[in-house]
Coordinates of C-alpha atoms and ligand atoms in Angstrom, one line a residue:
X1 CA -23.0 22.6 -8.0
X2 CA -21.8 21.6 -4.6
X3 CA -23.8 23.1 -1.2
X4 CA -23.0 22.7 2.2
X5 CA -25.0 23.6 5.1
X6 CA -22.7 26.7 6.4
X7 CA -23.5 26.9 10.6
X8 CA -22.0 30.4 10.2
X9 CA -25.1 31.8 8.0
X10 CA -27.7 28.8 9.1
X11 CA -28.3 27.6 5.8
X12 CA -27.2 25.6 2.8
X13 CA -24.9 27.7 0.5
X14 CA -23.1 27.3 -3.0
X15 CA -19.8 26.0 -1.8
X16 CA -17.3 28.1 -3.6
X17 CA -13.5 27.5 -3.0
X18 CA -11.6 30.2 -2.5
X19 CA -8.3 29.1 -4.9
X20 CA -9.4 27.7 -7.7
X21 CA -9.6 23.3 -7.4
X22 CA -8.2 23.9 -4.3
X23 CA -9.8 23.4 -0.5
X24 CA -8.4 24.0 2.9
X25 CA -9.9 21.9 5.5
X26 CA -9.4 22.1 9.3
X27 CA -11.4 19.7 11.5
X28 CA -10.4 19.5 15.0
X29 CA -8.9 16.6 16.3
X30 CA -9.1 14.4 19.7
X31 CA -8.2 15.1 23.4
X32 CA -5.7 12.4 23.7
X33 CA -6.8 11.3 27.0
X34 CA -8.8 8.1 26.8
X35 CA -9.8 6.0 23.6
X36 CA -12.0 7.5 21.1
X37 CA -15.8 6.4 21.4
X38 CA -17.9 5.8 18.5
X39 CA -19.8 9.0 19.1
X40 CA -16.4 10.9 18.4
X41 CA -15.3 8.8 15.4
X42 CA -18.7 9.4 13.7
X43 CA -17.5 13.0 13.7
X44 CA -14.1 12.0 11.7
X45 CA -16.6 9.7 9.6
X46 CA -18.2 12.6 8.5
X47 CA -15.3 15.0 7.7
X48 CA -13.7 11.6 5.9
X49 CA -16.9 12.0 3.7
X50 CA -17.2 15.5 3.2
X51 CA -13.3 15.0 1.6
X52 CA -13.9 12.6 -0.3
X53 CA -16.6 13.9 -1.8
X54 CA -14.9 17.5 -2.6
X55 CA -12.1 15.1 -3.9
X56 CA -14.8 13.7 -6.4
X57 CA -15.8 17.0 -7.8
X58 CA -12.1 17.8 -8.0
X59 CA -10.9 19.7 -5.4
X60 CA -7.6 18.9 -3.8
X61 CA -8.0 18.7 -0.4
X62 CA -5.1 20.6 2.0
X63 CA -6.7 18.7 5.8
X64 CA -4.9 20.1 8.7
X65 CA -6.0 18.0 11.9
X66 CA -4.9 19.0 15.5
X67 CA -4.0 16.8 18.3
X68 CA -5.0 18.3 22.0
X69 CA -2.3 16.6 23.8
X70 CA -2.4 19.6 26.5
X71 CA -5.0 22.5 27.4
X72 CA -8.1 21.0 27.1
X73 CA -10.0 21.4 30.6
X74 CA -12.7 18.9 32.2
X75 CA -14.8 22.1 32.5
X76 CA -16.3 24.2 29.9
X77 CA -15.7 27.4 32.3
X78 CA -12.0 27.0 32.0
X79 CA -11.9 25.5 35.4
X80 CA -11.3 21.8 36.6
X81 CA -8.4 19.8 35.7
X82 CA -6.3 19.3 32.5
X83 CA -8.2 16.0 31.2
X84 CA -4.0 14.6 30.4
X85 CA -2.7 15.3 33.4
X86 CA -6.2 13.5 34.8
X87 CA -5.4 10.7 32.5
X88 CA -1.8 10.7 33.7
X89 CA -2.7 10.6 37.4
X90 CA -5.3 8.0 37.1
X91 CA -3.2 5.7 35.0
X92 CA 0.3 6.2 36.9
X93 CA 1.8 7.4 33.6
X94 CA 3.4 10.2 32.2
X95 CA 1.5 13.1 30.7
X96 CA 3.6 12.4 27.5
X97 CA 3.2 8.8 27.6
X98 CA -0.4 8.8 27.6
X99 CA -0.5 11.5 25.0
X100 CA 1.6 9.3 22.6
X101 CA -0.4 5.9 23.1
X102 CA -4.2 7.4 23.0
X103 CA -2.9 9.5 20.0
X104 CA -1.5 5.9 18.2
X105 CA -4.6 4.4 19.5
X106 CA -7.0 7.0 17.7
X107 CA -4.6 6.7 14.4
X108 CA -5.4 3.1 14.5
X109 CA -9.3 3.8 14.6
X110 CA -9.3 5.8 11.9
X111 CA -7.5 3.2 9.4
X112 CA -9.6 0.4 10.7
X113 CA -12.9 3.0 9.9
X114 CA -10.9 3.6 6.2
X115 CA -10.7 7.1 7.4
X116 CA -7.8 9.0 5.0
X117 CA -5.2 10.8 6.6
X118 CA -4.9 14.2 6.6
X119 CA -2.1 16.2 5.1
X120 CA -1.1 17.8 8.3
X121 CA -1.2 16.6 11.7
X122 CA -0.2 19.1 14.2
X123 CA 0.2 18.8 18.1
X124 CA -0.5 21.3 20.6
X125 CA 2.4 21.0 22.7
X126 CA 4.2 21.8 19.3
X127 CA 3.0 25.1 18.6
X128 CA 3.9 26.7 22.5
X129 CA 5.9 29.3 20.7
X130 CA 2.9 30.2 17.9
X131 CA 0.6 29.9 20.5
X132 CA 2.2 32.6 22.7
X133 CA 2.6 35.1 19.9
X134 CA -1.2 35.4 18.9
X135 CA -1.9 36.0 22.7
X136 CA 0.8 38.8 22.4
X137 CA -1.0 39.9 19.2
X138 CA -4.2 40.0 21.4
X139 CA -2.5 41.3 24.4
X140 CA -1.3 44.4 21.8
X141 CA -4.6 45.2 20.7
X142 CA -6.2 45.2 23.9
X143 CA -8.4 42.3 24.4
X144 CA -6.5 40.3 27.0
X145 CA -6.8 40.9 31.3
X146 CA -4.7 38.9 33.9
X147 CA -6.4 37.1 36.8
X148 CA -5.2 34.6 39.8
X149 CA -5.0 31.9 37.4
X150 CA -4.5 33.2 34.2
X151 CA -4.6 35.5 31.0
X152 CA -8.2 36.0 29.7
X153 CA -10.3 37.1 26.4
X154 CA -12.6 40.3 26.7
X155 CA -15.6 39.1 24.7
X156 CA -17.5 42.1 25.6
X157 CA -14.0 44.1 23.9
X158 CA -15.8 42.2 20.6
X159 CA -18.2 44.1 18.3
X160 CA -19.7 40.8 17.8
X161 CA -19.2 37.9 20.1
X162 CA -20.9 34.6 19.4
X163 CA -21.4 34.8 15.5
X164 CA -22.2 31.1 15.1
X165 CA -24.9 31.0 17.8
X166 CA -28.4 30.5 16.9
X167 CA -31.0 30.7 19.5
X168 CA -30.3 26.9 21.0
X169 CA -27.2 27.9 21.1
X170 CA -27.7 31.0 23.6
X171 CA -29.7 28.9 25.6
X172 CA -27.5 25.8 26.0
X173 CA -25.0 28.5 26.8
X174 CA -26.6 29.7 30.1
X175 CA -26.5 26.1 31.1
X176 CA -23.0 25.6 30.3
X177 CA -21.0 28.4 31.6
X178 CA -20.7 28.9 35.2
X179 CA -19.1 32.2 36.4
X180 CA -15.7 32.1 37.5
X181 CA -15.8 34.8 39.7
X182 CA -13.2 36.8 39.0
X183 CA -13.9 37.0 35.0
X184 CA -15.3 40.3 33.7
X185 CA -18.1 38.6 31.8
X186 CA -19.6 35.2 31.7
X187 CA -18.2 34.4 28.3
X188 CA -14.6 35.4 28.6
X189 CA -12.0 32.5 27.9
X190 CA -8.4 31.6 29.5
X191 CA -5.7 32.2 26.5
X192 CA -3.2 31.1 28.9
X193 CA -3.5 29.2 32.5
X194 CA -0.7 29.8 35.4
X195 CA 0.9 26.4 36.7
X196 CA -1.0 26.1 40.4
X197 CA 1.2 27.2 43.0
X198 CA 3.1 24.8 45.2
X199 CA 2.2 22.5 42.3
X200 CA 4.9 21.0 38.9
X201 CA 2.8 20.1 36.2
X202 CA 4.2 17.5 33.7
X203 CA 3.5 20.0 30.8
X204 CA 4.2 23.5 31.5
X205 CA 6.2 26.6 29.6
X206 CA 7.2 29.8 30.5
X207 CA 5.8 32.6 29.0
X208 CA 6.1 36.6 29.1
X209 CA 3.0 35.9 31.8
X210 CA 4.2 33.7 34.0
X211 CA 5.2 29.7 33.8
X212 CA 1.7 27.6 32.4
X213 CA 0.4 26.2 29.7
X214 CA -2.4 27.6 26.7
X215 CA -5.7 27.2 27.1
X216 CA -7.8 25.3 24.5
X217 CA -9.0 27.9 21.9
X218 CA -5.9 28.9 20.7
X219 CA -4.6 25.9 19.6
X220 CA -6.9 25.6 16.3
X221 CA -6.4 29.3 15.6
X222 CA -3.0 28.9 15.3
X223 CA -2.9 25.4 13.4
X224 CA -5.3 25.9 10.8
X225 CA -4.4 30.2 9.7
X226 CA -0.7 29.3 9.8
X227 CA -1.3 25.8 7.5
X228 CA -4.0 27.5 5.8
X229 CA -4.0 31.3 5.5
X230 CA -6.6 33.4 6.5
X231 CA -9.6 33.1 5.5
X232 CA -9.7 29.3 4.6
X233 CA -12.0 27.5 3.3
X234 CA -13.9 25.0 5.6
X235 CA -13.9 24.5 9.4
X236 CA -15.6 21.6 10.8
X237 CA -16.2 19.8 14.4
X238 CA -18.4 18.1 16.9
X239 CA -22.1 20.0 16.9
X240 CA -21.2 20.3 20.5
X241 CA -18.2 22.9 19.6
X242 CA -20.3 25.6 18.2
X243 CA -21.3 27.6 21.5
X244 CA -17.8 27.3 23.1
X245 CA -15.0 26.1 21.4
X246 CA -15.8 27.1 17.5
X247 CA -16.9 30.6 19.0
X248 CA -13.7 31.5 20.8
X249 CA -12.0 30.6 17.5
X250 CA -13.6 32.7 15.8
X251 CA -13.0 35.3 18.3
X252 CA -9.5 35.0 18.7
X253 CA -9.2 35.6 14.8
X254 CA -11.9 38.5 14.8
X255 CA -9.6 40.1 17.3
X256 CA -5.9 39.3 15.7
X257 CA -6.7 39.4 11.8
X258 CA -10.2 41.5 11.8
X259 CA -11.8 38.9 9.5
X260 CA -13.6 35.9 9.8
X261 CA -11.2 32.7 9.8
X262 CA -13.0 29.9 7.5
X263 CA -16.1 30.8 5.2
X264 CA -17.8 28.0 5.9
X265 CA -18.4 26.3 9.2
X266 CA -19.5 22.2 9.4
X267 CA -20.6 20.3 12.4
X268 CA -22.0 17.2 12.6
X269 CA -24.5 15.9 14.8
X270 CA -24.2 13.2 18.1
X271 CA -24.4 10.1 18.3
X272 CA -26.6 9.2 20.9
X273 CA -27.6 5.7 22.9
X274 CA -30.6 4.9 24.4
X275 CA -29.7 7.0 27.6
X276 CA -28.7 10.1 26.0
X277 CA -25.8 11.1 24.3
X278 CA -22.5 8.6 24.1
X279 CA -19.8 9.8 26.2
X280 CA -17.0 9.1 28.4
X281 CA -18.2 10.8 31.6
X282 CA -21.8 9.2 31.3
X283 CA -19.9 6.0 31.0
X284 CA -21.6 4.8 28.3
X285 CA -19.2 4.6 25.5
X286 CA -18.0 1.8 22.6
X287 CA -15.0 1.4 21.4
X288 CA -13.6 -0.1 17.7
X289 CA -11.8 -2.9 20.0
X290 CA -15.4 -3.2 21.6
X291 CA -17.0 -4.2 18.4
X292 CA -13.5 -6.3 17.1
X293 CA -14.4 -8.0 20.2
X294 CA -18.0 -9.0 19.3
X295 CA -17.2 -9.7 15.7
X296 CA -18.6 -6.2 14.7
X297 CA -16.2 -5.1 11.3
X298 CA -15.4 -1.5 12.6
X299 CA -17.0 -1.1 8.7
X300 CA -20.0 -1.8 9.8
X301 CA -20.1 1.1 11.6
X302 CA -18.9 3.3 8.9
X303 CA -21.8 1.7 7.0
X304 CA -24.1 3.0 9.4
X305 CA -22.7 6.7 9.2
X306 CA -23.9 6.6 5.8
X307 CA -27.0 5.6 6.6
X308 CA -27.9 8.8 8.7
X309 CA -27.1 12.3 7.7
X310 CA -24.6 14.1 9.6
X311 CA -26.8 17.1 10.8
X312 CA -29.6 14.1 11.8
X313 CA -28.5 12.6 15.7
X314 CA -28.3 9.2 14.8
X315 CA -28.9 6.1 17.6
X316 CA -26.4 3.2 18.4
X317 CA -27.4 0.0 19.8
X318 CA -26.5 -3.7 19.3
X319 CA -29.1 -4.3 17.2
X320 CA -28.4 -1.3 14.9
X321 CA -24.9 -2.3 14.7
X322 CA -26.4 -5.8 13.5
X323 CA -27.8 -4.4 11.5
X324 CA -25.7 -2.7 9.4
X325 CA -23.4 -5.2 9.7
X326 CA -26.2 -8.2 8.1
X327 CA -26.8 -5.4 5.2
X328 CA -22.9 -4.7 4.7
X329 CA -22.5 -8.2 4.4
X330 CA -25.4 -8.3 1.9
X331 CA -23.4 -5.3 -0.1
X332 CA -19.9 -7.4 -0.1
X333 CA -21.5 -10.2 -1.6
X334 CA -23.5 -8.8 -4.0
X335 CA -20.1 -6.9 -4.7
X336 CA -18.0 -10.6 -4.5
X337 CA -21.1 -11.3 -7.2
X338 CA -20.0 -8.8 -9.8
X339 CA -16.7 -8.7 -9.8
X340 CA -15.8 -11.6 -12.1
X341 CA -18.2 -9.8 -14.6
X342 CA -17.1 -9.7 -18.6
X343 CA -17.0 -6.4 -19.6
X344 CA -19.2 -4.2 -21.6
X345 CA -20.0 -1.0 -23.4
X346 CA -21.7 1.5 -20.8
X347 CA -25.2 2.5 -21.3
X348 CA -26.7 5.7 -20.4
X349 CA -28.4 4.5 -17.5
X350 CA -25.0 4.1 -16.3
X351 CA -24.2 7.8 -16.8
X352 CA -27.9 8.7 -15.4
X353 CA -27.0 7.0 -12.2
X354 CA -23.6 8.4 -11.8
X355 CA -25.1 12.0 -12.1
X356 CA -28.0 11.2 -9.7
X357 CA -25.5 10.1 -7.8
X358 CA -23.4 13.5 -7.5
X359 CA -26.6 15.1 -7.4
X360 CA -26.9 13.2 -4.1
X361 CA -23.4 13.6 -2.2
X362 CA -23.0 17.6 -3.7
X363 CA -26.8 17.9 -1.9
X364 CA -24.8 18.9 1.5
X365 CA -23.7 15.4 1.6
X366 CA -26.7 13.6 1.1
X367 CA -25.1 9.9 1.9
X368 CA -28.3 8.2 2.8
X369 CA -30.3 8.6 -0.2
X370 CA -26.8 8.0 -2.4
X371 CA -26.7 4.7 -0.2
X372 CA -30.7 3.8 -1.3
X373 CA -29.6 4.6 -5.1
X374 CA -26.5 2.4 -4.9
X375 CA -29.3 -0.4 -3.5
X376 CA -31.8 0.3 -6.4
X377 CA -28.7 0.3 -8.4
X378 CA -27.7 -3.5 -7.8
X379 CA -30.8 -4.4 -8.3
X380 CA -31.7 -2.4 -11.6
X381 CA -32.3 -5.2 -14.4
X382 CA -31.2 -3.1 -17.2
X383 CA -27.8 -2.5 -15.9
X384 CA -25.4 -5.2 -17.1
X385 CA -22.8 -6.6 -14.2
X386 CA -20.5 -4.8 -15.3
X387 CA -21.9 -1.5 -15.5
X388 CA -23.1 -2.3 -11.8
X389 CA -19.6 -3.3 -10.7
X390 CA -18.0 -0.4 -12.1
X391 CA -20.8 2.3 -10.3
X392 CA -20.3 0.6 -6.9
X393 CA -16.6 0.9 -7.3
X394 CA -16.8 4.7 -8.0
X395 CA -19.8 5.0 -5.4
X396 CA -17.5 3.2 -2.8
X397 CA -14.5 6.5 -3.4
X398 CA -17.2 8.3 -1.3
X399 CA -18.6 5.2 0.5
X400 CA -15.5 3.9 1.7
X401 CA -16.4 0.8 2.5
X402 CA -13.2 -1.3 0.9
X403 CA -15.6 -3.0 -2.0
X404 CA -12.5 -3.5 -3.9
X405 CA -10.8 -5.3 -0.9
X406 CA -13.6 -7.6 -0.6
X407 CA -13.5 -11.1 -1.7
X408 CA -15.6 -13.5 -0.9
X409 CA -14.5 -17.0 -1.6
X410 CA -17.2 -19.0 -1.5
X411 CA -16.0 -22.2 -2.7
X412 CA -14.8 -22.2 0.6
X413 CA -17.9 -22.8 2.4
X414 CA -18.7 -26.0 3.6
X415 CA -21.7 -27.0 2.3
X416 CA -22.4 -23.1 2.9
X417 CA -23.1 -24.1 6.6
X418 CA -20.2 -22.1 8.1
X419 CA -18.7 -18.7 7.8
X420 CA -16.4 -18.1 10.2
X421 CA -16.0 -14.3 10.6
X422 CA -13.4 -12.7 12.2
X423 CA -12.4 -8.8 11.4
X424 CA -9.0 -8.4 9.8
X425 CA -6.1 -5.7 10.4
X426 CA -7.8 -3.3 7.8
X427 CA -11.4 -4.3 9.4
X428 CA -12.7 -5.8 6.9
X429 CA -14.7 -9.4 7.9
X430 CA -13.1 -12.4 6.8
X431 CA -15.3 -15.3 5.9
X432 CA -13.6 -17.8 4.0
X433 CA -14.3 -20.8 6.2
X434 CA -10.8 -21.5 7.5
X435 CA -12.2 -24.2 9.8
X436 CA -8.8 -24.3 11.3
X437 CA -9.2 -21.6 13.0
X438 CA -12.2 -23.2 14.5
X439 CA -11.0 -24.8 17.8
X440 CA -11.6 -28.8 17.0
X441 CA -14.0 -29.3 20.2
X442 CA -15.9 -26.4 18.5
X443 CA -16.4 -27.2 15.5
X444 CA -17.2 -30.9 16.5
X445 CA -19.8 -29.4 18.9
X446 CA -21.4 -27.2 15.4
X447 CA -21.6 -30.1 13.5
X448 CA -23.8 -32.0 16.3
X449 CA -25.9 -28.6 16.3
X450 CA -26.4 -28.8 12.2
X451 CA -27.5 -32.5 12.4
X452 CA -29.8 -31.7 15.5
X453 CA -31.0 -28.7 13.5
X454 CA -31.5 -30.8 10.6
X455 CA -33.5 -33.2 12.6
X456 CA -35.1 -30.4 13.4
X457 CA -34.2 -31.6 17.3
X458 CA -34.2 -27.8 18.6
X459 CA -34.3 -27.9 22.4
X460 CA -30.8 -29.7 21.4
X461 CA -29.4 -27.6 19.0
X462 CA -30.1 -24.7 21.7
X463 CA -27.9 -26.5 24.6
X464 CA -25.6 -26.9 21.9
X465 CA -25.9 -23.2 21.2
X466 CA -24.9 -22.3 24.8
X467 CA -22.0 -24.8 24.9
X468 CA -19.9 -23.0 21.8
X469 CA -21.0 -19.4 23.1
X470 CA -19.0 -20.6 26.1
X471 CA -16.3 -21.5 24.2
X472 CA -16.1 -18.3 22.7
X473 CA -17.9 -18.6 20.0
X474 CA -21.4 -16.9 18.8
X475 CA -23.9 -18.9 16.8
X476 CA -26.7 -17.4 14.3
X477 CA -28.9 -18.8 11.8
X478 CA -30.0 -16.7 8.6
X479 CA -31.6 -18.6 6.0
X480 CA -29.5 -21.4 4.8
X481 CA -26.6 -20.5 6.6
X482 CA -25.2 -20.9 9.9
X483 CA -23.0 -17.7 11.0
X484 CA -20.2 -18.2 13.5
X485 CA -18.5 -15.6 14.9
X486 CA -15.5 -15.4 17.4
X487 CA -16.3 -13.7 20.6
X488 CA -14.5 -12.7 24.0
X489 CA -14.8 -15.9 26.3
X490 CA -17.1 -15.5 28.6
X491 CA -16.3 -15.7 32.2
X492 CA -16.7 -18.4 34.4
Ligands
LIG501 P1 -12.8 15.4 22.1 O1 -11.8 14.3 22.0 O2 -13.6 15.3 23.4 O3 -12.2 16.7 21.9 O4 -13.9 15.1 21.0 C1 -13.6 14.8 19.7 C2 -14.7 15.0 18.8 O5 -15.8 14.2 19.0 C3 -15.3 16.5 18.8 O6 -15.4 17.0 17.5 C4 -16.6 16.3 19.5 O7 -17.5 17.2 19.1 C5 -17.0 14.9 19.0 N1 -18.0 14.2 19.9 C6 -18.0 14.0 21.2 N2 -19.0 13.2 21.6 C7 -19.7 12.9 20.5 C8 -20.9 12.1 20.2 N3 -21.6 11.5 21.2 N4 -21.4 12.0 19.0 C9 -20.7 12.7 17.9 N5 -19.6 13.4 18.1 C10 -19.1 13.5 19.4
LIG502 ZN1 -10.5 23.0 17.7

């Protein structure tokens, strides 16, 4: 049996699909303004799992994903500016342009994470047309008034606005929506913004109200009922989209179709750093190229998704990204360990752990205790290597951490000093010491610091230290080995 934790009904239900082996996903995609942060990939981190892990109990998984390349405002209130055309402005480009290389940008993150694609990926600024017919629809049935700037939803017009609040949710609310004066009520949403007068926007159509451009609820309604049907299966997003966004979907489809849109309703939690939650306008953000940049395998952040349940906020800091990243390695060696393994018959302490195992992920995705039994796994004495090969291999379908990728060559080592890491294009680390790689003056300059090390000489070995991390490169000792790691150079 399979539950998920339904936001709709505030608590863990049977997950029952509603064809038979069959699931259709929407998740809402990024606002392709800027590059994603870590704090929005660890939401596509968690919808990769909840996938795979319906794919495990097999389900084939219909995943329709938008991309916001218009619409989306830089206030909840459905005021401010278009956060493209601020991107655009700022960046002397073209609305389209930066719309294209944030949204190849984001595709990139996602393969580097071993994120899978989804079956549909849908732009905004291709479903105008669609867009404008389910505000007719709305228009027709009454819940739509025109103001200055634009074509609003009547909530109150609703028998039941806001069916996916809970009580934090009506209270966050009051901090989040400020009144545009001339709406009817608080909660009412633009379906449709005029252009500003005396102003071109890049992106703008015309429409039986006037020349503009949607507003940002509509665009999922449309996507996800017209890939999916109505109802669907499973809606999921940010924890953030529940009071606002998620609501007015639900809303729009109450209104149009007179029944609810997706029976269940997923959101995972933030990510947060030590000064509150990661994002772009507190300026405290990480990127993937970030961690490339410091030698961090954008797996290791996957890794550390696991680790934390998606309704659980989960912290990021350079030492938790270590972190993970030390224990990952840990797991690809123990994996590179195994692999070679002779087979043999499978015991039923194999099958025991496979079930526990499904147990776990079908628990509304309990990753972080599958995670801990895939540890006690490896180190189970009355599994044979091959039995613990072949369970990390089908662990790692939900995982996702590459295992099979992985190969650790470790003849290469030089006398196991030095691992040169550097992250490759599918993000995986790359160890095999390819001292070649190793600048000459560097590598001359860790060989002085091994003997001084060995001669237990340390205020040398430290200088020594400073002198390759201004070349570039990082230095760290664990146990018997020395752990180099290409950085960015530092300035002068
Ligand atoms: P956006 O591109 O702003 O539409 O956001 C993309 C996704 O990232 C949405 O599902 C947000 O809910 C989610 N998100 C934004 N900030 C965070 C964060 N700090 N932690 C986790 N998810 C986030
Ligand atoms: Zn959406």
């Amino acid at each position: 049996m399979i539950q998920f934790y339904n936001t709709l009904t505030k608590q863990k239900e049977k997950f029952e699909s509603i064809k038979p082996n069959e699931v259709g996903l929407y998740t809402c995609g990024p606002t392709v303004y800027w590059f994603a942060h870590v704090g929005n990939l660890r939401t596509y981190i968690f919808e990769d799992l909840l996938k795979r892990v319906l794919k495990l109990n097999g389900y084939e998984v219909k995943h329709v994903m938008n991309i916001t390349d218009v619409g989306h405002l830089t206030s909840d209130s459905d005021s401010g500016e278009d956060k493209l055309e601020k991107g655009a402005r700022q960046e002397q480009k073209s609305v389209w342009e930066i719309a294209e290389f944030y949204t190849s940008q984001f595709l990139k993150d996602l393969k580097l994470l071993n994120i899978e694609d989804s079956t549909i990926l849908v732009k905004a600024t291709d479903t105008i047309k669609e867009q404008i017919e389910l505000i007719k629809i709305l228009e027709q049935k009454g819940y739509t008034y025109i103001i200055t700037d634009g074509i609003y939803f009547d909530t109150s017009k609703l028998k039941k606005y806001g069916k996916l609040w809970g009580e934090k949710e009506k209270t966050e609310l009051r901090g989040r929506i400020e009144e545009v004066k001339e709406k009817k009520n608080p909660t009412d949403f633009a379906l449709w913004k005029f252009s500003p007068k005396n102003e071109k926007r890049q992106m703008e159509w015309v429409s039986p109200w006037g020349i503009g451009f949607p507003g940002w609820h509509t665009e999922c309604v449309v996507m996800s009922i017209e890939n999916l049907g109505i109802p669907f299966d499973i809606h999921c997003g940010g924890i953030d989209h529940v009071s606002i966004h998620h609501t007015n979907e639900i809303a729009q489809a109450d209104a149009a179709y007179a029944t609810i849109m997706s029976n269940y309703w997923m959101h995972g939690e933030f990510l947060n750093v030590k000064d509150g939650k990661m994002s772009k306008s507190l300026g405290n953000i990480t990127t993937i190229t970030d961690l490339k940049n410091k030698g961090i395998s954008p797996l290791a952040y996957r890794y550390q998704c696991l680790n934390t349940h998606y309704r659980q906020k989960m912290n990021f800091s350079d030492e938790s990204i270590e972190f993970s990243q030390n224990t990952l390695e840990k797991l690809y060696e123990k994996a590179s360990d195994l692999k070679e393994s002779a087979k043999t018959e499978l015991s039923n302490i194999f099958d025991e752990y496979k079930n526990k195992f499904l147990d776990f992920v079908n628990d509304d995705l309990n990753i972080p205790s599958a995670l801990a039994l895939c540890w006690e796994m490896i180190k189970d004495k009355n599994l044979t290597d091959f039995e613990k090969y072949s369970l990390l291999h089908e662990f790692d379908t939900v995982f996702g951490l590459r295992i099979k990728d992985v190969s650790i060559n470790k003849k290469s080592f030089v006398n196991k000093q030095f691992i040169l890491k550097s992250i490759d294009d599918i993000g995986l680390p790359i160890w095999s010491a390819e001292l070649s790689s190793i600048p000459s003056e560097v590598l001359k300059l860790i060989e002085e610091r091994v003997k001084a090390r060995n001669e237990k000489n340390w205020q040398i070995a430290d200088e020594l230290r400073d002198k390759i991390l201004n070349n570039g490169w990082s230095i760290e000792d664990n146990d018997n080995q020395t752990f180099i790691r290409q950085i960015k150079k530092r300035d002068a």
